[in-house]
PDB file of C-alpha atoms and ligand atoms in Angstrom:
ATOM      1  CA  MET A1215      31.881 116.756 185.868  1.00  0.00           C
ATOM      2  CA  GLN A1216      29.514 117.700 182.851  1.00  0.00           C
ATOM      3  CA  LYS A1217      31.885 120.603 181.976  1.00  0.00           C
ATOM      4  CA  LEU A1218      34.519 118.719 181.853  1.00  0.00           C
ATOM      5  CA  SER A1219      33.239 116.598 178.808  1.00  0.00           C
ATOM      6  CA  GLY A1220      31.898 118.761 176.903  1.00  0.00           C
ATOM      7  CA  THR A1221      35.689 121.275 177.154  1.00  0.00           C
ATOM      8  CA  LEU A1222      36.751 117.252 175.737  1.00  0.00           C
ATOM      9  CA  ARG A1223      34.611 116.196 173.876  1.00  0.00           C
ATOM     10  CA  ALA A1224      34.428 120.685 172.140  1.00  0.00           C
ATOM     11  CA  GLN A1225      38.377 119.491 170.754  1.00  0.00           C
ATOM     12  CA  GLY A1226      36.727 116.355 169.863  1.00  0.00           C
ATOM     13  CA  LYS A1227      38.508 113.524 172.129  1.00  0.00           C
ATOM     14  CA  THR A1228      36.096 110.442 172.271  1.00  0.00           C
ATOM     15  CA  ILE A1229      34.993 110.135 176.160  1.00  0.00           C
ATOM     16  CA  GLY A1230      34.822 106.226 177.884  1.00  0.00           C
ATOM     17  CA  LEU A1231      33.256 105.707 180.401  1.00  0.00           C
ATOM     18  CA  VAL A1232      33.609 102.915 183.385  1.00  0.00           C
ATOM     19  CA  PRO A1233      31.075 103.230 186.318  1.00  0.00           C
ATOM     20  CA  THR A1234      32.208 101.709 189.459  1.00  0.00           C
ATOM     21  CA  MET A1235      31.071 101.572 192.711  1.00  0.00           C
ATOM     22  CA  GLY A1236      35.649 101.631 194.051  1.00  0.00           C
ATOM     23  CA  ALA A1237      37.216  98.776 195.465  1.00  0.00           C
ATOM     24  CA  LEU A1238      38.984  98.461 192.285  1.00  0.00           C
ATOM     25  CA  HIS A1239      40.134  95.166 191.108  1.00  0.00           C
ATOM     26  CA  ASP A1240      42.127  93.951 188.875  1.00  0.00           C
ATOM     27  CA  GLY A1241      38.647  93.637 186.713  1.00  0.00           C
ATOM     28  CA  HIS A1242      38.774  96.948 187.133  1.00  0.00           C
ATOM     29  CA  LEU A1243      41.759  97.654 185.922  1.00  0.00           C
ATOM     30  CA  SER A1244      41.009  95.675 182.920  1.00  0.00           C
ATOM     31  CA  LEU A1245      38.004  97.548 181.796  1.00  0.00           C
ATOM     32  CA  VAL A1246      39.243 101.583 182.696  1.00  0.00           C
ATOM     33  CA  ARG A1247      42.711  99.607 179.942  1.00  0.00           C
ATOM     34  CA  ARG A1248      39.449  98.489 177.316  1.00  0.00           C
ATOM     35  CA  ALA A1249      38.052 101.731 177.753  1.00  0.00           C
ATOM     36  CA  ARG A1250      41.990 103.777 177.470  1.00  0.00           C
ATOM     37  CA  ALA A1251      42.139 101.465 174.295  1.00  0.00           C
ATOM     38  CA  GLU A1252      39.203 102.327 172.742  1.00  0.00           C
ATOM     39  CA  THR A1253      38.912 106.456 173.493  1.00  0.00           C
ATOM     40  CA  ASP A1254      40.691 109.098 174.146  1.00  0.00           C
ATOM     41  CA  ALA A1255      39.995 110.576 177.521  1.00  0.00           C
ATOM     42  CA  VAL A1256      38.655 108.316 180.583  1.00  0.00           C
ATOM     43  CA  ILE A1257      35.987 108.827 183.167  1.00  0.00           C
ATOM     44  CA  VAL A1258      36.637 106.341 185.457  1.00  0.00           C
ATOM     45  CA  SER A1259      34.013 107.037 188.019  1.00  0.00           C
ATOM     46  CA  VAL A1260      33.201 106.064 192.857  1.00  0.00           C
ATOM     47  CA  PHE A1261      29.807 105.735 193.550  1.00  0.00           C
ATOM     48  CA  VAL A1262      28.787 103.554 196.024  1.00  0.00           C
ATOM     49  CA  ASN A1263      25.081 104.051 194.503  1.00  0.00           C
ATOM     50  CA  PRO A1264      22.841 104.069 197.498  1.00  0.00           C
ATOM     51  CA  THR A1265      19.587 102.722 195.256  1.00  0.00           C
ATOM     52  CA  GLN A1266      20.447  99.575 194.064  1.00  0.00           C
ATOM     53  CA  PHE A1267      21.311  97.984 197.741  1.00  0.00           C
ATOM     54  CA  GLY A1268      18.193  96.746 198.999  1.00  0.00           C
ATOM     55  CA  PRO A1269      17.657  97.429 203.038  1.00  0.00           C
ATOM     56  CA  ASN A1270      19.360  94.395 204.548  1.00  0.00           C
ATOM     57  CA  GLU A1271      22.217  94.628 201.950  1.00  0.00           C
ATOM     58  CA  ASP A1272      25.572  95.618 202.931  1.00  0.00           C
ATOM     59  CA  PHE A1273      25.476 100.036 201.423  1.00  0.00           C
ATOM     60  CA  THR A1274      26.712 100.815 204.492  1.00  0.00           C
ATOM     61  CA  ARG A1275      29.318  98.172 205.216  1.00  0.00           C
ATOM     62  CA  TYR A1276      30.744  98.187 201.283  1.00  0.00           C
ATOM     63  CA  PRO A1277      34.516  99.073 201.178  1.00  0.00           C
ATOM     64  CA  ARG A1278      35.683 102.530 200.405  1.00  0.00           C
ATOM     65  CA  ASP A1279      39.445 103.891 199.624  1.00  0.00           C
ATOM     66  CA  ILE A1280      39.121 107.273 197.329  1.00  0.00           C
ATOM     67  CA  ASP A1281      42.569 107.347 197.053  1.00  0.00           C
ATOM     68  CA  ALA A1282      43.657 104.006 196.850  1.00  0.00           C
ATOM     69  CA  ASP A1283      40.890 103.674 193.998  1.00  0.00           C
ATOM     70  CA  THR A1284      42.326 106.572 192.613  1.00  0.00           C
ATOM     71  CA  ALA A1285      45.182 106.266 191.887  1.00  0.00           C
ATOM     72  CA  LEU A1286      44.697 102.658 191.259  1.00  0.00           C
ATOM     73  CA  ALA A1287      42.828 103.683 188.170  1.00  0.00           C
ATOM     74  CA  ALA A1288      45.299 106.554 186.985  1.00  0.00           C
ATOM     75  CA  GLY A1289      47.457 103.338 186.637  1.00  0.00           C
ATOM     76  CA  ALA A1290      45.512 101.013 184.957  1.00  0.00           C
ATOM     77  CA  GLY A1291      45.077 105.244 182.239  1.00  0.00           C
ATOM     78  CA  ALA A1292      41.744 107.223 183.623  1.00  0.00           C
ATOM     79  CA  ASP A1293      42.282 110.188 183.126  1.00  0.00           C
ATOM     80  CA  ILE A1294      39.634 111.557 185.597  1.00  0.00           C
ATOM     81  CA  VAL A1295      37.891 109.710 188.553  1.00  0.00           C
ATOM     82  CA  PHE A1296      34.882 111.429 189.022  1.00  0.00           C
ATOM     83  CA  ALA A1297      33.635 110.228 192.707  1.00  0.00           C
ATOM     84  CA  PRO A1298      30.926 112.413 193.839  1.00  0.00           C
ATOM     85  CA  PRO A1299      29.432 112.442 197.294  1.00  0.00           C
ATOM     86  CA  VAL A1300      26.500 111.075 197.313  1.00  0.00           C
ATOM     87  CA  GLU A1301      24.104 113.997 197.953  1.00  0.00           C
ATOM     88  CA  GLU A1302      25.201 115.995 194.633  1.00  0.00           C
ATOM     89  CA  MET A1303      23.628 112.528 193.116  1.00  0.00           C
ATOM     90  CA  TYR A1304      20.170 112.890 194.772  1.00  0.00           C
ATOM     91  CA  PRO A1305      19.649 115.653 196.390  1.00  0.00           C
ATOM     92  CA  LYS A1306      17.386 115.613 199.813  1.00  0.00           C
ATOM     93  CA  ASN A1307      13.862 116.212 196.382  1.00  0.00           C
ATOM     94  CA  TYR A1308      15.936 113.522 193.611  1.00  0.00           C
ATOM     95  CA  SER A1309      12.397 111.584 192.252  1.00  0.00           C
ATOM     96  CA  THR A1310      13.033 110.835 188.958  1.00  0.00           C
ATOM     97  CA  TYR A1311      14.439 106.969 188.485  1.00  0.00           C
ATOM     98  CA  VAL A1312      14.923 105.011 185.137  1.00  0.00           C
ATOM     99  CA  SER A1313      13.218 101.491 185.065  1.00  0.00           C
ATOM    100  CA  GLU A1314      13.665  98.390 183.077  1.00  0.00           C
ATOM    101  CA  GLU A1315      10.971  95.989 183.223  1.00  0.00           C
ATOM    102  CA  ALA A1316      11.953  93.052 181.329  1.00  0.00           C
ATOM    103  CA  VAL A1317      15.349  92.050 181.572  1.00  0.00           C
ATOM    104  CA  ALA A1318      15.336  93.165 184.845  1.00  0.00           C
ATOM    105  CA  ARG A1319      13.174  90.663 186.636  1.00  0.00           C
ATOM    106  CA  PRO A1320      14.271  87.905 186.571  1.00  0.00           C
ATOM    107  CA  LEU A1321      17.673  86.357 187.971  1.00  0.00           C
ATOM    108  CA  GLU A1322      18.526  89.102 190.296  1.00  0.00           C
ATOM    109  CA  GLY A1323      16.081  91.001 189.107  1.00  0.00           C
ATOM    110  CA  ALA A1324      13.924  87.725 190.827  1.00  0.00           C
ATOM    111  CA  SER A1325      15.672  88.485 194.408  1.00  0.00           C
ATOM    112  CA  ARG A1326      16.819  91.709 194.633  1.00  0.00           C
ATOM    113  CA  PRO A1327      13.893  93.611 193.360  1.00  0.00           C
ATOM    114  CA  THR A1328      14.651  97.077 193.431  1.00  0.00           C
ATOM    115  CA  HIS A1329      18.197  96.253 192.914  1.00  0.00           C
ATOM    116  CA  PHE A1330      18.402  97.019 188.749  1.00  0.00           C
ATOM    117  CA  ARG A1331      16.394 100.097 189.016  1.00  0.00           C
ATOM    118  CA  GLY A1332      18.902 101.747 190.810  1.00  0.00           C
ATOM    119  CA  VAL A1333      21.613 100.847 188.533  1.00  0.00           C
ATOM    120  CA  THR A1334      19.359 101.815 185.886  1.00  0.00           C
ATOM    121  CA  THR A1335      18.931 105.357 187.767  1.00  0.00           C
ATOM    122  CA  VAL A1336      22.532 106.129 187.368  1.00  0.00           C
ATOM    123  CA  VAL A1337      23.760 104.649 184.733  1.00  0.00           C
ATOM    124  CA  ALA A1338      21.611 106.958 183.248  1.00  0.00           C
ATOM    125  CA  LYS A1339      22.693 109.756 185.546  1.00  0.00           C
ATOM    126  CA  LEU A1340      26.521 108.960 184.721  1.00  0.00           C
ATOM    127  CA  PHE A1341      25.459 108.779 180.697  1.00  0.00           C
ATOM    128  CA  ASN A1342      24.364 112.156 181.160  1.00  0.00           C
ATOM    129  CA  ILE A1343      27.002 114.050 183.443  1.00  0.00           C
ATOM    130  CA  THR A1344      29.940 112.110 181.501  1.00  0.00           C
ATOM    131  CA  ARG A1345      27.904 111.919 177.537  1.00  0.00           C
ATOM    132  CA  PRO A1346      30.485 109.373 177.055  1.00  0.00           C
ATOM    133  CA  ASP A1347      30.732 107.575 173.196  1.00  0.00           C
ATOM    134  CA  VAL A1348      31.909 104.895 174.982  1.00  0.00           C
ATOM    135  CA  ALA A1349      31.287 102.718 178.473  1.00  0.00           C
ATOM    136  CA  VAL A1350      32.391  99.660 179.172  1.00  0.00           C
ATOM    137  CA  PHE A1351      31.235  96.458 182.177  1.00  0.00           C
ATOM    138  CA  GLY A1352      32.295  93.661 182.666  1.00  0.00           C
ATOM    139  CA  GLN A1353      31.197  89.643 182.105  1.00  0.00           C
ATOM    140  CA  LYS A1354      30.920  89.139 185.320  1.00  0.00           C
ATOM    141  CA  ASP A1355      27.709  90.836 186.350  1.00  0.00           C
ATOM    142  CA  ALA A1356      26.076  89.917 182.998  1.00  0.00           C
ATOM    143  CA  GLN A1357      22.482  90.513 184.069  1.00  0.00           C
ATOM    144  CA  GLN A1358      23.790  94.225 184.378  1.00  0.00           C
ATOM    145  CA  VAL A1359      25.071  93.820 181.528  1.00  0.00           C
ATOM    146  CA  ALA A1360      21.836  93.152 180.176  1.00  0.00           C
ATOM    147  CA  VAL A1361      20.115  95.433 182.271  1.00  0.00           C
ATOM    148  CA  VAL A1362      22.010  98.212 180.679  1.00  0.00           C
ATOM    149  CA  ALA A1363      21.949  97.412 177.280  1.00  0.00           C
ATOM    150  CA  LYS A1364      18.131  97.793 176.994  1.00  0.00           C
ATOM    151  CA  MET A1365      18.129 101.104 178.933  1.00  0.00           C
ATOM    152  CA  THR A1366      20.248 102.189 176.327  1.00  0.00           C
ATOM    153  CA  GLU A1367      18.853 101.674 173.380  1.00  0.00           C
ATOM    154  CA  ASP A1368      15.317 101.841 175.142  1.00  0.00           C
ATOM    155  CA  LEU A1369      16.287 105.344 175.788  1.00  0.00           C
ATOM    156  CA  ASN A1370      18.308 106.862 173.397  1.00  0.00           C
ATOM    157  CA  PHE A1371      21.698 107.382 174.801  1.00  0.00           C
ATOM    158  CA  PRO A1372      23.875 107.963 172.345  1.00  0.00           C
ATOM    159  CA  VAL A1373      26.680 105.971 173.513  1.00  0.00           C
ATOM    160  CA  ARG A1374      27.943 102.004 173.108  1.00  0.00           C
ATOM    161  CA  ILE A1375      28.383  99.752 175.646  1.00  0.00           C
ATOM    162  CA  VAL A1376      31.662  97.564 175.244  1.00  0.00           C
ATOM    163  CA  VAL A1377      31.756  94.041 177.427  1.00  0.00           C
ATOM    164  CA  ALA A1378      34.829  92.524 178.974  1.00  0.00           C
ATOM    165  CA  PRO A1379      36.419  89.330 180.093  1.00  0.00           C
ATOM    166  CA  THR A1380      35.594  88.057 183.258  1.00  0.00           C
ATOM    167  CA  LEU A1381      38.724  88.491 185.030  1.00  0.00           C
ATOM    168  CA  ARG A1382      39.610  84.591 187.830  1.00  0.00           C
ATOM    169  CA  GLU A1383      41.674  84.600 189.690  1.00  0.00           C
ATOM    170  CA  ALA A1384      44.303  81.741 188.960  1.00  0.00           C
ATOM    171  CA  ASP A1385      42.786  79.706 191.539  1.00  0.00           C
ATOM    172  CA  GLY A1386      39.593  80.553 189.369  1.00  0.00           C
ATOM    173  CA  LEU A1387      37.509  82.189 191.143  1.00  0.00           C
ATOM    174  CA  ALA A1388      35.590  85.593 189.248  1.00  0.00           C
ATOM    175  CA  MET A1389      37.300  88.915 190.815  1.00  0.00           C
ATOM    176  CA  SER A1390      34.006  90.979 192.842  1.00  0.00           C
ATOM    177  CA  SER A1391      34.716  93.191 195.141  1.00  0.00           C
ATOM    178  CA  ARG A1392      32.734  91.558 197.074  1.00  0.00           C
ATOM    179  CA  ASN A1393      35.276  88.729 197.710  1.00  0.00           C
ATOM    180  CA  ARG A1394      37.205  90.779 200.893  1.00  0.00           C
ATOM    181  CA  TYR A1395      34.111  89.324 202.348  1.00  0.00           C
ATOM    182  CA  LEU A1396      35.485  85.715 202.705  1.00  0.00           C
ATOM    183  CA  SER A1397      37.021  84.409 205.300  1.00  0.00           C
ATOM    184  CA  GLY A1398      39.851  81.609 203.779  1.00  0.00           C
ATOM    185  CA  ALA A1399      37.373  78.851 204.738  1.00  0.00           C
ATOM    186  CA  GLN A1400      34.285  81.136 202.517  1.00  0.00           C
ATOM    187  CA  ARG A1401      36.783  81.795 200.217  1.00  0.00           C
ATOM    188  CA  ALA A1402      37.647  77.937 199.032  1.00  0.00           C
ATOM    189  CA  GLU A1403      33.714  77.644 199.263  1.00  0.00           C
ATOM    190  CA  ALA A1404      33.378  80.659 197.076  1.00  0.00           C
ATOM    191  CA  LEU A1405      35.125  78.542 194.931  1.00  0.00           C
ATOM    192  CA  ALA A1406      32.368  76.029 193.670  1.00  0.00           C
ATOM    193  CA  LEU A1407      30.162  78.289 191.747  1.00  0.00           C
ATOM    194  CA  GLY A1408      33.310  78.793 189.693  1.00  0.00           C
ATOM    195  CA  ARG A1409      33.933  75.042 189.494  1.00  0.00           C
ATOM    196  CA  ALA A1410      29.918  74.153 188.492  1.00  0.00           C
ATOM    197  CA  LEU A1411      29.864  76.761 185.426  1.00  0.00           C
ATOM    198  CA  ALA A1412      32.623  74.875 184.627  1.00  0.00           C
ATOM    199  CA  PHE A1413      32.415  71.685 184.305  1.00  0.00           C
ATOM    200  CA  ALA A1414      28.447  72.871 183.321  1.00  0.00           C
ATOM    201  CA  LYS A1415      30.476  74.005 180.137  1.00  0.00           C
ATOM    202  CA  GLY A1416      33.063  71.231 179.744  1.00  0.00           C
ATOM    203  CA  MET A1417      29.588  68.905 179.275  1.00  0.00           C
ATOM    204  CA  VAL A1418      28.161  72.067 176.528  1.00  0.00           C
ATOM    205  CA  GLU A1419      31.631  71.622 174.721  1.00  0.00           C
ATOM    206  CA  LYS A1420      31.055  68.317 175.097  1.00  0.00           C
ATOM    207  CA  GLY A1421      27.804  68.013 173.238  1.00  0.00           C
ATOM    208  CA  GLU A1422      24.930  67.808 176.295  1.00  0.00           C
ATOM    209  CA  ARG A1423      22.598  70.748 175.006  1.00  0.00           C
ATOM    210  CA  ARG A1424      19.295  69.961 177.527  1.00  0.00           C
ATOM    211  CA  SER A1425      19.652  72.698 180.528  1.00  0.00           C
ATOM    212  CA  ASP A1426      17.757  70.922 182.471  1.00  0.00           C
ATOM    213  CA  ARG A1427      21.257  68.024 182.318  1.00  0.00           C
ATOM    214  CA  LEU A1428      23.198  71.236 183.216  1.00  0.00           C
ATOM    215  CA  VAL A1429      21.525  72.701 185.832  1.00  0.00           C
ATOM    216  CA  ALA A1430      20.448  69.481 187.453  1.00  0.00           C
ATOM    217  CA  GLU A1431      25.071  68.693 187.400  1.00  0.00           C
ATOM    218  CA  MET A1432      25.890  72.562 188.718  1.00  0.00           C
ATOM    219  CA  THR A1433      23.369  71.254 191.348  1.00  0.00           C
ATOM    220  CA  HIS A1434      24.464  68.182 192.390  1.00  0.00           C
ATOM    221  CA  LEU A1435      27.641  69.821 192.413  1.00  0.00           C
ATOM    222  CA  LEU A1436      27.423  73.357 194.226  1.00  0.00           C
ATOM    223  CA  ALA A1437      25.626  70.850 197.360  1.00  0.00           C
ATOM    224  CA  GLN A1438      28.707  69.293 197.714  1.00  0.00           C
ATOM    225  CA  TYR A1439      30.180  72.543 199.384  1.00  0.00           C
ATOM    226  CA  ARG A1440      28.528  72.596 203.237  1.00  0.00           C
ATOM    227  CA  ARG A1441      28.675  76.825 203.225  1.00  0.00           C
ATOM    228  CA  VAL A1442      27.251  77.518 199.975  1.00  0.00           C
ATOM    229  CA  ARG A1443      23.657  77.628 199.518  1.00  0.00           C
ATOM    230  CA  VAL A1444      22.178  78.075 195.837  1.00  0.00           C
ATOM    231  CA  ILE A1445      20.119  80.864 194.895  1.00  0.00           C
ATOM    232  CA  TYR A1446      19.772  80.290 191.176  1.00  0.00           C
ATOM    233  CA  VAL A1447      21.418  78.103 188.601  1.00  0.00           C
ATOM    234  CA  ALA A1448      19.904  79.044 185.580  1.00  0.00           C
ATOM    235  CA  LEU A1449      20.894  78.431 180.815  1.00  0.00           C
ATOM    236  CA  VAL A1450      18.917  82.149 180.071  1.00  0.00           C
ATOM    237  CA  ASP A1451      19.289  84.305 177.000  1.00  0.00           C
ATOM    238  CA  ARG A1452      21.995  86.188 177.044  1.00  0.00           C
ATOM    239  CA  ARG A1453      20.227  89.137 175.795  1.00  0.00           C
ATOM    240  CA  THR A1454      16.678  89.189 177.644  1.00  0.00           C
ATOM    241  CA  MET A1455      17.998  86.768 180.769  1.00  0.00           C
ATOM    242  CA  GLU A1456      15.234  84.845 178.802  1.00  0.00           C
ATOM    243  CA  PRO A1457      15.388  81.131 179.989  1.00  0.00           C
ATOM    244  CA  MET A1458      15.920  78.650 177.307  1.00  0.00           C
ATOM    245  CA  ARG A1459      15.018  74.926 176.803  1.00  0.00           C
ATOM    246  CA  GLU A1460      18.580  74.283 175.543  1.00  0.00           C
ATOM    247  CA  VAL A1461      22.456  75.641 174.275  1.00  0.00           C
ATOM    248  CA  GLU A1462      22.332  77.858 171.506  1.00  0.00           C
ATOM    249  CA  PRO A1463      26.249  78.524 171.456  1.00  0.00           C
ATOM    250  CA  GLY A1464      26.360  81.978 171.540  1.00  0.00           C
ATOM    251  CA  ARG A1465      23.071  83.032 172.552  1.00  0.00           C
ATOM    252  CA  SER A1466      23.756  80.571 175.765  1.00  0.00           C
ATOM    253  CA  MET A1467      24.511  82.125 179.162  1.00  0.00           C
ATOM    254  CA  LEU A1468      24.459  80.068 182.121  1.00  0.00           C
ATOM    255  CA  ALA A1469      24.249  82.441 185.742  1.00  0.00           C
ATOM    256  CA  ALA A1470      25.011  81.705 188.699  1.00  0.00           C
ATOM    257  CA  ALA A1471      24.251  83.165 191.624  1.00  0.00           C
ATOM    258  CA  ALA A1472      25.105  80.943 195.774  1.00  0.00           C
ATOM    259  CA  TRP A1473      25.350  82.588 199.104  1.00  0.00           C
ATOM    260  CA  VAL A1474      28.768  81.406 200.844  1.00  0.00           C
ATOM    261  CA  ASP A1475      27.432  81.402 204.462  1.00  0.00           C
ATOM    262  CA  GLU A1476      25.970  85.187 204.519  1.00  0.00           C
ATOM    263  CA  VAL A1477      28.091  86.518 201.057  1.00  0.00           C
ATOM    264  CA  ARG A1478      26.085  86.299 197.895  1.00  0.00           C
ATOM    265  CA  LEU A1479      28.214  85.552 195.268  1.00  0.00           C
ATOM    266  CA  ILE A1480      27.311  85.227 191.837  1.00  0.00           C
ATOM    267  CA  ASP A1481      29.143  83.832 188.448  1.00  0.00           C
ATOM    268  CA  ASN A1482      28.244  83.111 184.816  1.00  0.00           C
ATOM    269  CA  VAL A1483      30.519  81.365 181.561  1.00  0.00           C
ATOM    270  CA  THR A1484      29.134  82.411 178.011  1.00  0.00           C
ATOM    271  CA  LEU A1485      28.140  79.290 175.897  1.00  0.00           C
TER     272      LEU A1485
HETATM  273  O1  PAF B2062      29.022  97.067 188.860  1.00  0.00           O
HETATM  274  C1  PAF B2062      28.921  98.266 189.278  1.00  0.00           C
HETATM  275  O2  PAF B2062      29.447  98.326 190.143  1.00  0.00           O
HETATM  276  C2  PAF B2062      27.695  98.920 189.393  1.00  0.00           C
HETATM  277  O3  PAF B2062      26.963  98.644 189.387  1.00  0.00           O
HETATM  278  C3  PAF B2062      27.115 100.348 188.923  1.00  0.00           C
HETATM  279  C4  PAF B2062      27.714  99.693 187.444  1.00  0.00           C
HETATM  280  C5  PAF B2062      28.854 101.327 188.774  1.00  0.00           C
HETATM  281  C6  PAF B2062      26.728 101.276 188.764  1.00  0.00           C
HETATM  282  O4  PAF B2062      26.481 101.421 190.229  1.00  0.00           O
END
């Protein structure tokens, strides 16, 4: 892969990378289209990265279908699908990790303490292997975007990070590979997250600025769903993930995570 991206560069082509863990859905495909629009050659990586899963998480049952993913990625304009085996990314003697230590701490970092270390490690490796000019990530994983952007800046990777908007199903559910885990009844309750965020955004549009009011309303709304257990609801700075007491338009984001029975979902809105 490194050789191939070297050849593309020697031909004067710009490279776009869309890192994924596969199980591609329309949200991923919108990222591929965005990379297609911004660069000459689009690489989609498909790698279920073991280092970003906690010991009791869904690594082994994470959906894998490389043939379907390759067809979908090609259909959306990818030139290359890079799907390395685990032993190639993490050989037996592997011992180097990249960890961002501020943006990665709160929210997801608080309940999944080793998650972002795995993400930054694999993304740094993917950057070195594919040498992209542009890497496209989805706003759905807003903290991941912020952590990767900080790592890119701190480690001087010559990569421009592009963030593409969250795609939603017709009923408002943010697209996610993990939505496949939801039963019909769970899916109906999973809508709570997007609804609560949309409600809070409506409050902001009507003039509400106070974090405690927004968080209280969202928590109240989510409590009405029997299967939903809130992990966090927070108003944060969308770059640093630091908590904010008041909305600052253009800078703030509401982020939420919840269990719907045993399925862990996240969502957010920028304000
Ligand atoms: O968002 C994902 O699918 C993953 O966290 C990523 C960025 C591909 C790294 O494994």
